[in-house]
Short mmCIF file of C-alpha atoms and ligand atoms in Angstrom, two decimals:
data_model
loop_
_atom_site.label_atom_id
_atom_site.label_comp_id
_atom_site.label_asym_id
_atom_site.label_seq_id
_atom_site.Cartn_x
_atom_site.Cartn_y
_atom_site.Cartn_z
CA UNK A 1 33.62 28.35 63.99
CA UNK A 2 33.07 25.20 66.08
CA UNK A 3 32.86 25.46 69.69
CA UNK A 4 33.66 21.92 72.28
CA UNK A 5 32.21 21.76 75.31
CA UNK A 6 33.57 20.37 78.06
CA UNK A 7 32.00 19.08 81.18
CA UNK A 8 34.86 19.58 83.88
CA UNK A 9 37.37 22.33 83.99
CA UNK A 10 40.44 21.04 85.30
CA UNK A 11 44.13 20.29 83.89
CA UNK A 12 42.60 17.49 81.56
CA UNK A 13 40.09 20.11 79.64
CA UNK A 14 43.06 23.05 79.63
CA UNK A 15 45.42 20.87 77.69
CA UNK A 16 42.84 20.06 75.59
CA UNK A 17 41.75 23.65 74.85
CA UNK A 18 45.74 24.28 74.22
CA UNK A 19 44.99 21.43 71.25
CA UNK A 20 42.38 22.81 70.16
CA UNK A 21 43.89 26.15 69.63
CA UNK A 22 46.03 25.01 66.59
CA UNK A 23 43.15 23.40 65.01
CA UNK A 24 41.07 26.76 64.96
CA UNK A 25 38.10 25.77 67.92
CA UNK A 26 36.65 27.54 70.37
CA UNK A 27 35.94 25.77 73.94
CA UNK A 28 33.34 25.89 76.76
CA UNK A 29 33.95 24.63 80.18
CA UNK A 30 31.06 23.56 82.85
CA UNK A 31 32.49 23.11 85.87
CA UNK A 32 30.92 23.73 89.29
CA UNK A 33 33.95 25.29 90.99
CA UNK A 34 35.09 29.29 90.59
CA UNK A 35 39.16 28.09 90.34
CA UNK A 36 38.58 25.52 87.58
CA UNK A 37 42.25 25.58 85.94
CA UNK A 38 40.62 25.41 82.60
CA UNK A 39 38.93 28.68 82.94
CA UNK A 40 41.88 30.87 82.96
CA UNK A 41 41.85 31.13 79.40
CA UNK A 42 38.65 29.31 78.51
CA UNK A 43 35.28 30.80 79.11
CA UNK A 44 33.21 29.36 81.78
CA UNK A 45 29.81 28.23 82.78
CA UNK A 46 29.97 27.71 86.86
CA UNK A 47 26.95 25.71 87.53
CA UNK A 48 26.58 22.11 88.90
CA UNK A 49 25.98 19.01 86.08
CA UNK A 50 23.15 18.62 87.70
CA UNK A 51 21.51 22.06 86.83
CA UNK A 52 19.35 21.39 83.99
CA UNK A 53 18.83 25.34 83.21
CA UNK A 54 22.78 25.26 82.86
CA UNK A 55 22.96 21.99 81.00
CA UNK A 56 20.37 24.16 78.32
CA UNK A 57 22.83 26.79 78.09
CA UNK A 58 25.86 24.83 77.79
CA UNK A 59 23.94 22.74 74.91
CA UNK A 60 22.77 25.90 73.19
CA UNK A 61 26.36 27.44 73.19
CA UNK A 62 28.19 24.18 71.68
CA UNK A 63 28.69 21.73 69.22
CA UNK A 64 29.69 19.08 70.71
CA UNK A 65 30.45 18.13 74.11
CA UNK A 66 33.10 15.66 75.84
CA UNK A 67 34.19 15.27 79.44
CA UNK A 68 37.51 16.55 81.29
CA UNK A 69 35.85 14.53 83.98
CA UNK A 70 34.15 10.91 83.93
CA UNK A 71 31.73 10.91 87.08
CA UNK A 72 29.50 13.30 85.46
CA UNK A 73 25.69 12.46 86.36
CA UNK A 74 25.01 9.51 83.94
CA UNK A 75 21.58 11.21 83.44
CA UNK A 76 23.33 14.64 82.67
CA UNK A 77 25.01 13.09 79.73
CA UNK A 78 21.78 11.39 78.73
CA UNK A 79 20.04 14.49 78.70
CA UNK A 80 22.67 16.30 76.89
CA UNK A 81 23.27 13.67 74.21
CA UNK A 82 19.32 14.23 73.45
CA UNK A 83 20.41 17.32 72.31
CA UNK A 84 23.78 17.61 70.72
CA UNK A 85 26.55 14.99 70.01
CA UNK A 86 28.35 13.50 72.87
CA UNK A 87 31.58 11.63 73.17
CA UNK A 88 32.06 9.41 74.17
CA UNK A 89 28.59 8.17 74.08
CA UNK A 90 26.93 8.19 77.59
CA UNK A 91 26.42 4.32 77.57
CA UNK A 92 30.46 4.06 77.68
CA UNK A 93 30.76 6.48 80.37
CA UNK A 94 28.39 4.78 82.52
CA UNK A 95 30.21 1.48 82.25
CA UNK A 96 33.38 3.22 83.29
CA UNK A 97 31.76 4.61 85.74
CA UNK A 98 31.13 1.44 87.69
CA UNK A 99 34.05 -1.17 88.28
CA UNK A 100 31.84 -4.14 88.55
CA UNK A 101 30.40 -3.10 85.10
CA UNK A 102 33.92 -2.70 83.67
CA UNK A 103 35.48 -5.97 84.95
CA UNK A 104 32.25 -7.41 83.64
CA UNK A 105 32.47 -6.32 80.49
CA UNK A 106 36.63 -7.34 80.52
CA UNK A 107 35.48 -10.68 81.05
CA UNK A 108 33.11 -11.28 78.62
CA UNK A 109 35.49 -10.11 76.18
CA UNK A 110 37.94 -12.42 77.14
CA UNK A 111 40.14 -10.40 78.64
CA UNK A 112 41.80 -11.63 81.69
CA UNK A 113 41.53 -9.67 84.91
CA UNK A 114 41.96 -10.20 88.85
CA UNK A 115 39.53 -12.52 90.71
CA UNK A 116 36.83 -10.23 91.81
CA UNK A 117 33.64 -10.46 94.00
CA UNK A 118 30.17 -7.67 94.60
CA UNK A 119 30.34 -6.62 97.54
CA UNK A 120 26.81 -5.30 98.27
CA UNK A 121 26.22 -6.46 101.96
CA UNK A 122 28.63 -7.66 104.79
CA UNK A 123 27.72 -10.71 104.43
CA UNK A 124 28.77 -10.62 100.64
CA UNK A 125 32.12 -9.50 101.68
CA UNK A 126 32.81 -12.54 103.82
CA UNK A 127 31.99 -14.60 101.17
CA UNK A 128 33.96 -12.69 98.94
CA UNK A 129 37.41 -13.05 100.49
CA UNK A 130 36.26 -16.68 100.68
CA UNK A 131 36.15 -16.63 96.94
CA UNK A 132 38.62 -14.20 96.31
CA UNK A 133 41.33 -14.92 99.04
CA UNK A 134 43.85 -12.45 100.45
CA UNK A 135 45.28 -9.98 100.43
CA UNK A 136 42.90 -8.25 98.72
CA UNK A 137 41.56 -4.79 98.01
CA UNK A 138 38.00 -3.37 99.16
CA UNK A 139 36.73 -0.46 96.15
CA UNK A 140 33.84 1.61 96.00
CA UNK A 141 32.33 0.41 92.62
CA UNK A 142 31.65 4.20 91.89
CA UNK A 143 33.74 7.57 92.41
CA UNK A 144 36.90 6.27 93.09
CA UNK A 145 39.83 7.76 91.48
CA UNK A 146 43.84 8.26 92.37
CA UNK A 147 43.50 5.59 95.26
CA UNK A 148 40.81 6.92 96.82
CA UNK A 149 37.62 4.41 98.48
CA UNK A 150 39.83 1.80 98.32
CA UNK A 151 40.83 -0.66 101.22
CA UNK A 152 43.49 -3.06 101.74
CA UNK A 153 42.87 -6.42 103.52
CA UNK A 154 45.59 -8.56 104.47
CA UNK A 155 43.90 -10.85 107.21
CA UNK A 156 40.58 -12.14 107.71
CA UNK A 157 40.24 -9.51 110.73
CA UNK A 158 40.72 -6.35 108.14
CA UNK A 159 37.22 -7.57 107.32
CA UNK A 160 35.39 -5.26 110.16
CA UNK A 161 37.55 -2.34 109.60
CA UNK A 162 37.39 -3.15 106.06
CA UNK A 163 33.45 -2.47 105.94
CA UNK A 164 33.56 0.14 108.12
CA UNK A 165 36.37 2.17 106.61
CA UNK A 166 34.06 2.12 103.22
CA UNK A 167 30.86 3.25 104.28
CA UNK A 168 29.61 0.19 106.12
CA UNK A 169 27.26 -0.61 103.18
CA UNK A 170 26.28 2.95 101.83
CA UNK A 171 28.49 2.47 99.10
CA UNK A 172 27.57 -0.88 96.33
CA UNK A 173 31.97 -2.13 96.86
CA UNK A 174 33.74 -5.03 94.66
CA UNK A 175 36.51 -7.11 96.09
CA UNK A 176 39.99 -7.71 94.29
CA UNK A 177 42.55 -9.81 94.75
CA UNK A 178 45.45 -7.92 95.26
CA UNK A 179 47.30 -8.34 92.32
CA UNK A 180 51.62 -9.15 92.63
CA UNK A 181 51.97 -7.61 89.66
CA UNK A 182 55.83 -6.72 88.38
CA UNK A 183 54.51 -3.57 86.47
CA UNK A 184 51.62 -1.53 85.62
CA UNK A 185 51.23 -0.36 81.84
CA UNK A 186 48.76 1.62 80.55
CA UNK A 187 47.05 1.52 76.50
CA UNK A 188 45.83 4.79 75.71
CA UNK A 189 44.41 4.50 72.46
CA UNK A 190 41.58 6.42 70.57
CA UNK A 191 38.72 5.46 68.16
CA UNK A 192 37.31 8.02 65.95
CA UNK A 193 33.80 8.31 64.79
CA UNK A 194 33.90 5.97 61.67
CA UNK A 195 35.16 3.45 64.42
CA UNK A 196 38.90 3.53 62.93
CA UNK A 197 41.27 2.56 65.80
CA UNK A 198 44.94 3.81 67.06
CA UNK A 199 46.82 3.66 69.99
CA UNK A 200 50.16 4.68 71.02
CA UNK A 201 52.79 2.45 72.35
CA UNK A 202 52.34 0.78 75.65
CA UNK A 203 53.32 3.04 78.70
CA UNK A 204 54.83 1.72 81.75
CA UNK A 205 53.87 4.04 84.85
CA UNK A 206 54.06 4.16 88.64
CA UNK A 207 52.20 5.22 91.33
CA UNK A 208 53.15 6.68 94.75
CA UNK A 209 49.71 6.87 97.79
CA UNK A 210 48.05 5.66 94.80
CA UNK A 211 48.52 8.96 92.52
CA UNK A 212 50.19 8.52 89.48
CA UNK A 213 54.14 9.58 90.10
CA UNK A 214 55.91 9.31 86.88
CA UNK A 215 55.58 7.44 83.42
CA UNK A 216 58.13 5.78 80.80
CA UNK A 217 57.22 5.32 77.37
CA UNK A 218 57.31 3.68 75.00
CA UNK A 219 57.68 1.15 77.41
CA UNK A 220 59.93 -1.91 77.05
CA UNK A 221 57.81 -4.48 76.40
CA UNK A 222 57.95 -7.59 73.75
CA UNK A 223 55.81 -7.20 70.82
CA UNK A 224 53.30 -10.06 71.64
CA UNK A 225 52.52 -8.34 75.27
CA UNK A 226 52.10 -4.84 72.75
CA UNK A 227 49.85 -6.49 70.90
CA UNK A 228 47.58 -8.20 73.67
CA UNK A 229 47.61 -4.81 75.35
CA UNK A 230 46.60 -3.23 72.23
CA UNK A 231 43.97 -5.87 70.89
CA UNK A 232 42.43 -5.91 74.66
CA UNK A 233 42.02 -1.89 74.41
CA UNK A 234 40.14 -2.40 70.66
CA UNK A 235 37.95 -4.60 71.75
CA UNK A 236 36.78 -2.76 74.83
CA UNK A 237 36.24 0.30 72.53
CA UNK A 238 34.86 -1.59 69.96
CA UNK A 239 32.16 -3.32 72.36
CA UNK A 240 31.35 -0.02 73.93
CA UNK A 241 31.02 1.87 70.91
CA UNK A 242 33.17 4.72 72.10
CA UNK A 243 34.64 7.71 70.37
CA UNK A 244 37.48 9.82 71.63
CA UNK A 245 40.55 8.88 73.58
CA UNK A 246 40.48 6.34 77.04
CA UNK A 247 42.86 4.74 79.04
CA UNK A 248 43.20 1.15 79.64
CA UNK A 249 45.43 0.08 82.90
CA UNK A 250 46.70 -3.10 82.96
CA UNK A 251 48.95 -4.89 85.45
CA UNK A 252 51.70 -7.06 84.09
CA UNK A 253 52.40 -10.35 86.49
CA UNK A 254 54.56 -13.02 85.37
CA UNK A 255 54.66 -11.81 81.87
CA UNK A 256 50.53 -11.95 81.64
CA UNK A 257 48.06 -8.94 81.26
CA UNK A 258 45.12 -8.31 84.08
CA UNK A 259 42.89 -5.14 83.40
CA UNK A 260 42.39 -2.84 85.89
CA UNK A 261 40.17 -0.18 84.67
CA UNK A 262 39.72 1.93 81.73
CA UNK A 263 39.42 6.02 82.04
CA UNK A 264 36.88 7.54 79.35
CA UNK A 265 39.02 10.24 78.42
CA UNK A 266 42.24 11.19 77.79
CA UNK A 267 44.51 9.99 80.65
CA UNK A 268 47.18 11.26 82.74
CA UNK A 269 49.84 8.63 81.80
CA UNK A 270 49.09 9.54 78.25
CA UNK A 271 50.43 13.37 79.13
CA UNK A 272 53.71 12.63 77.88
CA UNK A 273 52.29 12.32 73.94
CA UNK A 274 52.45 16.01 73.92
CA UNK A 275 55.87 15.98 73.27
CA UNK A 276 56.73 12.41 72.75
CA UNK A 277 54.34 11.92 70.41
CA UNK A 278 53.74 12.78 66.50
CA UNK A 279 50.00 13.60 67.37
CA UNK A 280 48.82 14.29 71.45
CA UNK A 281 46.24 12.33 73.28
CA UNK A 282 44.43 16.21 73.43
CA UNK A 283 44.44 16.92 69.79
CA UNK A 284 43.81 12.78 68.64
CA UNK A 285 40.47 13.47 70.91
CA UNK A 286 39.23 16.36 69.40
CA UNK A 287 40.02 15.00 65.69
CA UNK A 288 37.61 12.00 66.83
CA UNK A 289 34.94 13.68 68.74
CA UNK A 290 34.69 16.16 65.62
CA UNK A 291 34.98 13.62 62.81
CA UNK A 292 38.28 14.29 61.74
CA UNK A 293 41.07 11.82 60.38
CA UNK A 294 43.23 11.04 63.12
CA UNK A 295 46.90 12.01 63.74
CA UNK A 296 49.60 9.31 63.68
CA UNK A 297 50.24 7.85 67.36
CA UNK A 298 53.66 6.94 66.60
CA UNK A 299 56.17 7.81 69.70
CA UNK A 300 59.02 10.18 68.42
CA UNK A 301 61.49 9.03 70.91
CA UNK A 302 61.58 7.89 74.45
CA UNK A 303 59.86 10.27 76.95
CA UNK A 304 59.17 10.09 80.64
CA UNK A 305 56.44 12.23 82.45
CA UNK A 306 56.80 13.42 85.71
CA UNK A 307 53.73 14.25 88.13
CA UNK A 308 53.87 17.69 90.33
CA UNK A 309 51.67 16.34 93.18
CA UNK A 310 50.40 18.58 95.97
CA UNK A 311 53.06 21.80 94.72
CA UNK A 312 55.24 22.66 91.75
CA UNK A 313 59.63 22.48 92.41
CA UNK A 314 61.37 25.28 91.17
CA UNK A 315 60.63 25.19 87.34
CA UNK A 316 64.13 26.27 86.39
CA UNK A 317 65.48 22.16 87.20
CA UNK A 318 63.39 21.37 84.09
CA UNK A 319 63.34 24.32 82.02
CA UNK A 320 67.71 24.34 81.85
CA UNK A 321 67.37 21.22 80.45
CA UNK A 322 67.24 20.76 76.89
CA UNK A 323 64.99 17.94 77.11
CA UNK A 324 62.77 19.45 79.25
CA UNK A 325 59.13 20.41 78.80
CA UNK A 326 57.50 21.92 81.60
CA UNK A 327 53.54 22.10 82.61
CA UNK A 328 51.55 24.48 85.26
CA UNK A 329 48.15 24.14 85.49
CA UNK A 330 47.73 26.86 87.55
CA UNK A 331 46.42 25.30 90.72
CA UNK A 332 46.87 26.09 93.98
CA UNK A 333 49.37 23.88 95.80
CA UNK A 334 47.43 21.44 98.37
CA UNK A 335 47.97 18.22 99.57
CA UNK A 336 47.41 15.36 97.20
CA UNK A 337 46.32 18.26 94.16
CA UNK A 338 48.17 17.50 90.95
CA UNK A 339 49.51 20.69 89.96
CA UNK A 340 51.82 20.67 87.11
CA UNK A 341 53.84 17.87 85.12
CA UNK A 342 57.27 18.01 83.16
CA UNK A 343 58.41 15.56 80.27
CA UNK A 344 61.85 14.89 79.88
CA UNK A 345 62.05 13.53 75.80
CA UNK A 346 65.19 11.85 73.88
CA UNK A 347 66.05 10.41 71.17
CA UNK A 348 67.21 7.07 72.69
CA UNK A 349 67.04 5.75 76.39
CA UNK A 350 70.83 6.39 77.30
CA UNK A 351 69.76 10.59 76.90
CA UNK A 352 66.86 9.83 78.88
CA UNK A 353 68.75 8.90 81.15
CA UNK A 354 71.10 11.52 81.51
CA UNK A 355 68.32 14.11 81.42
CA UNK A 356 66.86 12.52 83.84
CA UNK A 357 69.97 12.85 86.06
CA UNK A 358 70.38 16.32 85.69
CA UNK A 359 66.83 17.03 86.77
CA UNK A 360 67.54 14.63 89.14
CA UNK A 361 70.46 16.61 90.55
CA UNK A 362 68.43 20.21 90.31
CA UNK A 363 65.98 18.97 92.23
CA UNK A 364 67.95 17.99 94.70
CA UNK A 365 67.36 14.18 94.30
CA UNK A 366 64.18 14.10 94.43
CA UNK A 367 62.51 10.64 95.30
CA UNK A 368 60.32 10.72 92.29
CA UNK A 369 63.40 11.46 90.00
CA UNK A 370 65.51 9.39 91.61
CA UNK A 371 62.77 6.24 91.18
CA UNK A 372 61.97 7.13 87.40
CA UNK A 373 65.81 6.83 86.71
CA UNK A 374 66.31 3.47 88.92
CA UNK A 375 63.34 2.40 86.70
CA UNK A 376 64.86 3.65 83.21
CA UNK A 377 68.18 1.47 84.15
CA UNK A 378 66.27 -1.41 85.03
CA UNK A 379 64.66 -0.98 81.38
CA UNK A 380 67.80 -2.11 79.30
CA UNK A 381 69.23 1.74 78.87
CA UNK A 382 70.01 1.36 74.62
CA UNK A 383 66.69 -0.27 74.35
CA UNK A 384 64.87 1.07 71.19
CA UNK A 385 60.85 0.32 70.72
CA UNK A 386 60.28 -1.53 67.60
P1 AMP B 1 42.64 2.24 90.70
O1 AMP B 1 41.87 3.35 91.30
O2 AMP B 1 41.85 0.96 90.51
O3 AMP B 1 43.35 2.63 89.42
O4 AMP B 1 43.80 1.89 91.74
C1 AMP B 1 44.85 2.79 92.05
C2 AMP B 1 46.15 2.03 92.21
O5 AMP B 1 46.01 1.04 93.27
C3 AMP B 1 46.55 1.19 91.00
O6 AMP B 1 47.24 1.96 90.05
C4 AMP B 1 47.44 0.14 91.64
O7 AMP B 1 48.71 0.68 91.97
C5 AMP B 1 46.71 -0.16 92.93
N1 AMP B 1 45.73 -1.26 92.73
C6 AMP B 1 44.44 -1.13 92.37
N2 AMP B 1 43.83 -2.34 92.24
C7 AMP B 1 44.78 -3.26 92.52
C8 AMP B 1 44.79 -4.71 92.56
N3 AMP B 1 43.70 -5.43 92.32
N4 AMP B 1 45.98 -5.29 92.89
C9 AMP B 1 47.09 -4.58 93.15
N5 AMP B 1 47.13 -3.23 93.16
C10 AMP B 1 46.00 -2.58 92.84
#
């Protein structure tokens, strides 16, 4: 009987425990909080990452451990991977966990991303819009996520308010030019432990208050943009030396690829390969974190996800459709929470499309709907991936 722990007990480490049924494990959560989502059906050890009683428990009751959640104490998963396998290996996690180490890395891979400046000092940030120009966009290199500790500037006066709105130099920041980009598209993509490498096809996704609101895969791209997404995505694994499932976001401008940022785990625009799939981003992880040969990534049709953001709609606009897959996580609605997701799948784009419609139309035209379908016309509708 093997039992994976996971640090983090939120949506991410629920659908993985849902998996993991199938395949016979057993699951641990550590999560600080006494509503993690995960623990519902998946037993529990409520302690902070930092608690290194807790952390001795957690190791002694697992085999291996991954992460529903990336900005776990870098020394946490040090400590832990002294003890029992971890993956991904705490070396890749800690360059995900700081932007300026990411874009770093990006570049001296060869893989093209915005112009980008540290930002340690205010002084550093004037010269960085000097380098960088505007607009651009003020991040906190660390602990950022959905939008969050990021700033916009548009004129060289956002600089005050800028550096004030981010923790007037509490926080190490990187500048970015704000990128024009016509899409963003997402790789998520998994190496297992022998370093064999898959990904599924590129998804297209988009955001709304920077929160993902919807993704369309596979997405219609032409097979030499696939392929640069995909190559960019092996090499980043390969160079980090990861295991498991990540996420690399890219923004496409003018027909070129810029990298945004990868996720070290499985993703939420990769939700969608539960359904759309042949094997899911939840059970591809735990084949590679365990050692086992990894399922096929191939799409089975044309899906589009659908984020519940901040409370569920009436599950019965989903659920009457014969496309439709529906997902609680058993949150509690609140502003700016993801709470649930749905996947609409088909066998071609023109279904998709009507699915879409009719969910549309039970939800009473939603916005988010209503923008996934303008989005899945734009798309040529009879469009099939290669
Ligand atoms: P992030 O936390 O870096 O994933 O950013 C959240 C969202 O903000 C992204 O999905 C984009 O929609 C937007 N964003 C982030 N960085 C940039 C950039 N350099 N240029 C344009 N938009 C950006």
């Amino acid at each position: 009987m093997t039992t994976v722990g996971i640090l983090g007990g939120g949506q991410l480490a629920r659908m993985l425990a849902l998996a993991g049924a199938p395949l016979g494990l057993r699951f641990l959560v550590m999560d600080s909080l006494a509503d993690a989502c995960a623990a519902q059906f998946v037993p529990q050890l409520q302690a902070d990452y930092r608690d290194q009683e807790a952390l001795a428990e957690f190791a002694s009751r697992v085999d291996v451990a991954t992460f529903d959640f990336e900005n776990v104490p870098a020394s946490s998963a040090q400590w832990l991977a002294e003890r029992i396998p971890v993956f991904p290996v705490p070396s890749a996690l800690a360059v995900a966990q700081d932007r300026l180490a990411e874009k770093t890395l990006f570049r001296d891979l060869g893989i093209a991303v915005p112009a980008y400046a540290r930002v340690d000092t205010r002084e550093d940030l004037e010269q960085a819009v000097a380098s960088v120009g505007l607009p651009a966009i003020l991040k906190t290199r660390r602990l950022g996520y959905d939008g969050k500790g990021q700033f916009r500037l548009r004129r060289q006066s956002d600089i005050d308010t800028a550096w004030q709105a981010l923790g007037a130099g509490a926080a190490a920041l990187i500048l970015e030019a704000l990128v024009p980009f016509d899409r963003e598209l997402s790789v998520i993509a998994v190496r297992a432990r022998d370093g064999e490498f898959r990904a599924w096809p590129v998804t297209e996704n988009w955001h709304a208050d920077g929160i993902l609101a919807a993704s369309l895969a596979p997405a219609k791209v032409g097979s030499t943009l696939q392929q640069s997404a995909l190559d960019a995505a092996q090499r980043v694994a390969q160079a980090l030396g990861y295991v498991g499932v990540f996420a690399l976001e890219l923004f496409e401008c003018d027909g070129a690829l810029l990298a945004n940022e990868i996720a070290p785990r499985v993703h939420n625009s990769g939700h969608w390969t539960i359904e759309g799939a042949r094997t899911s981003q939840f059970e591809n992880h735990l084949r590679a974190v365990l050692g086992l040969p990894l399922g096929s990534t191939a799409a089975s049709g044309h899906a589009c996800m659908l984020n519940w953001v901040g409370e569920l709609p009436d599950p019965r606009a989903v659920l009457s459709s014969p496309c439709g897959h529906w997902h609680d996580y058993g949150k509690a609605p609140r502003a700016g929470r993801k709470v649930g997701h749905a996947t609409l799948t088909a066998p071609d784009r023109k279904q998709l499309a009507d699915a879409l419609s009719s969910v549309a139309e039970a939800l009473q035209r939603s916005a988010q709907v209503a923008g996934a379908l303008a989005r899945l016309r734009e798309s040529a509708l009879t469009w099939e991936a290669p």
